[in-house]
Short mmCIF file of C-alpha atoms in Angstrom, two decimals:
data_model
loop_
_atom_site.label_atom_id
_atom_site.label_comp_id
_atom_site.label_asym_id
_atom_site.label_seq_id
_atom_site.Cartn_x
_atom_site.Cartn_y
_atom_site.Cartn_z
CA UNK A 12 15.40 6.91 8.54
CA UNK A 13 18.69 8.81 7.22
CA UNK A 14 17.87 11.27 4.79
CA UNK A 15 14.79 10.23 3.33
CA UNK A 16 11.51 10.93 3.30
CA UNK A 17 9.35 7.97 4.47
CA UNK A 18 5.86 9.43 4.09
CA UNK A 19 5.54 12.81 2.53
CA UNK A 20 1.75 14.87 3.42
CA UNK A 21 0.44 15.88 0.12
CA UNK A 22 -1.24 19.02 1.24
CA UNK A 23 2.10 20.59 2.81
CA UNK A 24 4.29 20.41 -0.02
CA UNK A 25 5.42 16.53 0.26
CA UNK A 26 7.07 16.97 3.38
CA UNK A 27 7.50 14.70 5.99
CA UNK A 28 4.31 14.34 8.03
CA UNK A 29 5.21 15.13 11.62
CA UNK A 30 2.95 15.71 14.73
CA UNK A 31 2.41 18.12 17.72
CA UNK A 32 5.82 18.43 19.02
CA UNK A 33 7.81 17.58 15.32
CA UNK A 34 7.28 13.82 16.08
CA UNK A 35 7.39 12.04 12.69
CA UNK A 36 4.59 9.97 11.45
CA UNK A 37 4.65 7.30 8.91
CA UNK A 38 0.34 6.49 8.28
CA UNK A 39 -0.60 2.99 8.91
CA UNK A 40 -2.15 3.54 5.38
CA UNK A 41 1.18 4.40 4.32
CA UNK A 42 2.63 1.42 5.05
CA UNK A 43 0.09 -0.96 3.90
CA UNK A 44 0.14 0.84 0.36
CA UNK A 45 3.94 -0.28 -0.04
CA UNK A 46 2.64 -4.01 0.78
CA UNK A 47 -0.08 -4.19 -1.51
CA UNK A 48 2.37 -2.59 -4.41
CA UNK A 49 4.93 -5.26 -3.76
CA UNK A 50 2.02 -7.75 -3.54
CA UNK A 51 0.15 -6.15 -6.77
CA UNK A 52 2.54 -6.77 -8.97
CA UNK A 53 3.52 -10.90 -9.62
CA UNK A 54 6.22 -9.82 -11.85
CA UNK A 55 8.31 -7.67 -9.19
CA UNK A 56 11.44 -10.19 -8.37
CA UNK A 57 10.68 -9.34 -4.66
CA UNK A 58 7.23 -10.84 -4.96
CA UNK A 59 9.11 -13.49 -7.09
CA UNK A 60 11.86 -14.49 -4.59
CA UNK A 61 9.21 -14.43 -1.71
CA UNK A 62 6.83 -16.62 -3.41
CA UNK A 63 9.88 -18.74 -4.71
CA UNK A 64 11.31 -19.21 -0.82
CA UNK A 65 7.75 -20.26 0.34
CA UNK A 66 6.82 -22.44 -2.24
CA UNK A 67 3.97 -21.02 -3.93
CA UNK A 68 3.67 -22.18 -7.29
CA UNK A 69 2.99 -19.26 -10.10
CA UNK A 70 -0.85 -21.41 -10.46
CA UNK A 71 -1.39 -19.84 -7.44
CA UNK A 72 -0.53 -16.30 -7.76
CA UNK A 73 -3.94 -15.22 -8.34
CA UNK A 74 -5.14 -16.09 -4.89
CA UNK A 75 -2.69 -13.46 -3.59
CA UNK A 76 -4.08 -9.80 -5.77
CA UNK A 77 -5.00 -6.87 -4.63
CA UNK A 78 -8.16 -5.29 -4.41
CA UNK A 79 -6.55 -1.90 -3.84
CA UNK A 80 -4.78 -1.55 -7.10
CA UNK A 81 -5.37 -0.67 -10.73
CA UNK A 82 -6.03 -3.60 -12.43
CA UNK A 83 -7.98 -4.92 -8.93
CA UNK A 84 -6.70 -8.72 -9.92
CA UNK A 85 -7.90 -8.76 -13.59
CA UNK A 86 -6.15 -8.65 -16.85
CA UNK A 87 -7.56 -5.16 -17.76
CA UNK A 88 -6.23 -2.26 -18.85
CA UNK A 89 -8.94 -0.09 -18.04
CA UNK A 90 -9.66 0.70 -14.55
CA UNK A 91 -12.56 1.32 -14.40
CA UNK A 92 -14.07 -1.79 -16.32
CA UNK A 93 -11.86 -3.29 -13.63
CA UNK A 94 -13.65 -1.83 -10.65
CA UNK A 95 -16.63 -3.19 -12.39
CA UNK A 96 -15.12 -6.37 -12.50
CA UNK A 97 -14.51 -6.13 -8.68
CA UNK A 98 -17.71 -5.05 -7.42
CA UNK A 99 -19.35 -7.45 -9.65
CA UNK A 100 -17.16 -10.09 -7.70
CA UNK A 101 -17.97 -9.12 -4.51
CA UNK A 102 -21.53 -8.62 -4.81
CA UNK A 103 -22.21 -11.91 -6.36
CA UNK A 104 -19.54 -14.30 -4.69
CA UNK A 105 -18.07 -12.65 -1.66
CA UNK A 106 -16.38 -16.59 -0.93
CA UNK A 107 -14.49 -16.45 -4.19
CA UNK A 108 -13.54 -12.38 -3.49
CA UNK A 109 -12.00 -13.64 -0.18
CA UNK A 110 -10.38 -16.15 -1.58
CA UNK A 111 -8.74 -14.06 -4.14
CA UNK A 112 -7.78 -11.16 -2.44
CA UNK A 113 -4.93 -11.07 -0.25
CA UNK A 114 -5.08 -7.31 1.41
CA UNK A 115 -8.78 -7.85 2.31
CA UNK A 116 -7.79 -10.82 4.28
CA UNK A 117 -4.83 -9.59 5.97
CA UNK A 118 -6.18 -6.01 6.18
CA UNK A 119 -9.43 -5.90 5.94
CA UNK A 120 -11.60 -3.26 3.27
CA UNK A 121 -13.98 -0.62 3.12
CA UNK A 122 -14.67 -0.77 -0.08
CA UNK A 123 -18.20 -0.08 -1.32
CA UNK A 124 -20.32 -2.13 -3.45
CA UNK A 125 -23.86 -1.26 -4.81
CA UNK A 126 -26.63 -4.09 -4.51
CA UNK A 127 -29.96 -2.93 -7.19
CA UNK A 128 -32.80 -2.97 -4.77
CA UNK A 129 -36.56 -4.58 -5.98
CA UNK A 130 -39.29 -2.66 -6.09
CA UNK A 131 -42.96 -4.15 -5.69
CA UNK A 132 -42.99 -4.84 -8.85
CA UNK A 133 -39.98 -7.37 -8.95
CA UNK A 134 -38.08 -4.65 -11.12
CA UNK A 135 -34.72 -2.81 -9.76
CA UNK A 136 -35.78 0.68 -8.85
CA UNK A 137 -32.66 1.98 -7.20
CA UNK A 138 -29.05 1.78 -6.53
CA UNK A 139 -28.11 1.67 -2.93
CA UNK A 140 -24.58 2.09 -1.40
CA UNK A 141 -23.99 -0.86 1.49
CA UNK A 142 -20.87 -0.05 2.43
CA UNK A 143 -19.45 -3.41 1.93
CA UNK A 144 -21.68 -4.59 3.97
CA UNK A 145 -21.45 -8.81 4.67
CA UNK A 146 -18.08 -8.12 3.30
CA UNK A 147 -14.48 -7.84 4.54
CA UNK A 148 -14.36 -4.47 7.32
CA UNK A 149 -12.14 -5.71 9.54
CA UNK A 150 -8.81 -7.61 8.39
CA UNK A 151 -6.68 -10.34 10.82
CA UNK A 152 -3.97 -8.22 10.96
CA UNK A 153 -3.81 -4.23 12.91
CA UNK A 154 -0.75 -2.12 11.22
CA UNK A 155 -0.56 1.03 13.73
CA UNK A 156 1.17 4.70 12.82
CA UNK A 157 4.36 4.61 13.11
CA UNK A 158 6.09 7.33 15.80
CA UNK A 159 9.25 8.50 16.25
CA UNK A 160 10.79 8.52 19.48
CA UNK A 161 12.10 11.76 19.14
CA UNK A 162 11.10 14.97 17.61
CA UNK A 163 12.84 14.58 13.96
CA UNK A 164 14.26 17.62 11.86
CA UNK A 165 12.94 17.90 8.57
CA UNK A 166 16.07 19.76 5.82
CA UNK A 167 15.87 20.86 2.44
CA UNK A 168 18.23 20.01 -0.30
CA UNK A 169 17.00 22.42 -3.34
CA UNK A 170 17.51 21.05 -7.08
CA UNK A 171 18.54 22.47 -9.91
CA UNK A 172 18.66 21.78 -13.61
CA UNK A 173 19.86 23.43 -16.85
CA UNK A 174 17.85 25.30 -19.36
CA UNK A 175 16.38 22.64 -21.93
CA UNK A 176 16.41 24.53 -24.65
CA UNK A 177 18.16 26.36 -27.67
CA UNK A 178 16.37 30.00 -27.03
CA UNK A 179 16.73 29.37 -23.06
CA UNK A 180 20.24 28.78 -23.72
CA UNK A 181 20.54 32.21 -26.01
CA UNK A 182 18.47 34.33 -23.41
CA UNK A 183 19.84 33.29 -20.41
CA UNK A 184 23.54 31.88 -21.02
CA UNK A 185 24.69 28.25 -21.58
CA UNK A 186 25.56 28.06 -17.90
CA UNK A 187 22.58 29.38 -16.69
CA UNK A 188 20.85 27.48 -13.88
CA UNK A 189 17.51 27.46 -12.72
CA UNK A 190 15.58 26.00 -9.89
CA UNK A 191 13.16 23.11 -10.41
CA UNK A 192 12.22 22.01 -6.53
CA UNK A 193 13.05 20.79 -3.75
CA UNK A 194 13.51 17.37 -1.81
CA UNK A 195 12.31 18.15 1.91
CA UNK A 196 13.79 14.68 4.12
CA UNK A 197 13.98 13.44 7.63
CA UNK A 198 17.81 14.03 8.68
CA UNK A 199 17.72 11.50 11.25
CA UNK A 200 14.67 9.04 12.87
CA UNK A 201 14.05 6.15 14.73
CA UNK A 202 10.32 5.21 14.16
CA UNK A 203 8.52 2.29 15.86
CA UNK A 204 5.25 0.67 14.42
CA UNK A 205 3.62 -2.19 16.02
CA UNK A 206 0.88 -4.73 14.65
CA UNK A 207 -1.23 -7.69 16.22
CA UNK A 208 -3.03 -10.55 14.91
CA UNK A 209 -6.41 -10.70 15.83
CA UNK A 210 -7.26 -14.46 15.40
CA UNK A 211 -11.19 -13.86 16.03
CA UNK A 212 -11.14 -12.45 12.23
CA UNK A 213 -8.85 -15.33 10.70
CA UNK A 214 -11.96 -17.81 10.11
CA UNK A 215 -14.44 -15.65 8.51
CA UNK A 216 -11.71 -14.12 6.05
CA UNK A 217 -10.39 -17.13 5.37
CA UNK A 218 -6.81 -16.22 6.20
CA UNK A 219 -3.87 -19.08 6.65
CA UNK A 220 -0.89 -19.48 8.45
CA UNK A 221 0.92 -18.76 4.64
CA UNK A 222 -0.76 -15.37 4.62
CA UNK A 223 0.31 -14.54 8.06
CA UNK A 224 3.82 -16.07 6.87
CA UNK A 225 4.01 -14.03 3.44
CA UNK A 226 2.89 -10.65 5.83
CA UNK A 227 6.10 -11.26 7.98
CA UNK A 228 8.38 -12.10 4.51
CA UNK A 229 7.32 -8.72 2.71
CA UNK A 230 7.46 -6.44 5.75
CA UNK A 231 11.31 -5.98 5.15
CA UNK A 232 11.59 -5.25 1.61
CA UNK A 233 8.16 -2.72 1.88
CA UNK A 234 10.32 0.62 1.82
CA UNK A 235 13.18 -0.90 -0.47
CA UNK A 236 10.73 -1.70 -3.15
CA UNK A 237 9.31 1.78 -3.60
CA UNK A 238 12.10 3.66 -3.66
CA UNK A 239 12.21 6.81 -5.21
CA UNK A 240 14.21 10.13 -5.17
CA UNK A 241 13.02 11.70 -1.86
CA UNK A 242 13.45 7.54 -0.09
CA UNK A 243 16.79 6.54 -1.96
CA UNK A 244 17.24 2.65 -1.34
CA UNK A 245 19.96 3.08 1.56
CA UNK A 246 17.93 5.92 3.40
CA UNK A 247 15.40 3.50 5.29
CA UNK A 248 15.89 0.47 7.35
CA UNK A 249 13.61 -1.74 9.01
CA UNK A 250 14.38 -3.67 12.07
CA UNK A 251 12.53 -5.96 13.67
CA UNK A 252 12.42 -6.82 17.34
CA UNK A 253 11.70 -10.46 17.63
CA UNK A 254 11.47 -9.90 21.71
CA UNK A 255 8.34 -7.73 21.14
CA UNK A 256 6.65 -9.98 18.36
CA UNK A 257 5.95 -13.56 18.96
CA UNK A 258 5.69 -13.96 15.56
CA UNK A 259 9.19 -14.00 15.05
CA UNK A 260 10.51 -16.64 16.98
#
């Protein structure tokens, strides 16, 4: 990282979440957002060029959605007739939710589905939470936090704009500046992240050697692909060790 701002903490202003000691953190949760937003979107030429260099056809684009994401898989606007749509799924053909989901295979899901529960009298009587329960908890593959090896030193670069309007202009000068924020980034880090396959998990989920193989294709472009003004394209690199990772060869 080189001035940019891999994972900003919500609650303390966007900065840079760092640890005891000013280690920086990037969450694992963090990091598997950026692949489900590459992978959420079929129309992103990343996705494209990936799917293009392994040789998945565009027929089969809807076995790779996202559970995790706004539309959840289905053409619908509204999100939450498409949550519907998901738990509906789920609760009535967990096989076919598998099947169509690629971040619940690779990374598993905690996401709750309600089941009516029968009273005596045959009729549904209440609404119970299982907890996803029979489906997906634990995905194939393990995405740790990612540490730097060094404390990092979070800077400041404050921005400014000009007055928008006629009146402003009048009141305060045509020159007149004000302050609109600030962009709070890493000025230097080295993080490491590690992740394992956990083939115990691969049968029941359903996951293939092309899921494992689309994982390893995405992880480079993850940061590139959500860039923004606080992570400018060039600020972020990822590296990968192929002596640590056998699934690199």
């Amino acid at each position: 990282v080189n001035g940019g701002n891999p994972n900003g903490a919500p609650d303390n202003e966007n900065c840079p979440r760092t640890i005891d000691g000013g280690t920086g953190l990037i969450t694992h949760v963090c990091l598997k957002r950026k692949f489900r937003e590459i992978w959420s979107d079929h129309n992103n030429p990343i996705w494209r060029a990936i799917a293009e260099s392994m040789g998945i056809p565009e027929s089969r684009f809807p076995s790779f959605c996202v559970l995790e994401s706004v539309s959840r898989g289905f053409d619908e606007d509204d999100p939450y007739e498409a949550i519907k749509l998901a738990k509906t799924l789920i609760a009535e053909n967990r096989a076919e939710a598998c099947a169509k989901y690629i971040d619940n295979r690779l990374f598993g899901c905690t996401f709750l589905d309600e089941r009516a529960k029968e009273g005596d009298d045959g009729n549904e009587v209440k609404q119970e939470k299982n907890k996803g329960r029979g489906f997906i908890r634990t995905g194939v593959i393990t995405v740790t936090n990612a540490l730097s090896v060094a404390p990092v030193e979070i800077v400041e670069q404050t921005t400014t704009r000009k007055y928008s309007s006629q009146n402003d202009r009048l009141k305060k000068g045509a020159n007149s500046m004000i302050a609109s924020g600030g962009l709070k980034m890493v000025r230097h880090g080295l993080y490491v992240c590690t992740f394992t396959i956990n083939p115990v998990f691969a049968q029941p989920t359903n996951t293939s050697a092309e899921d494992i193989e689309l994982f390893k294709k995405t992880m480079p472009h993850i940061f590139f692909a959500t860039t923004s003004s606080a992570r400018p394209s060039d600020s972020i690199s990822i590296v990968i060790n192929p002596e640590l990772s056998r699934l690199y060869p």
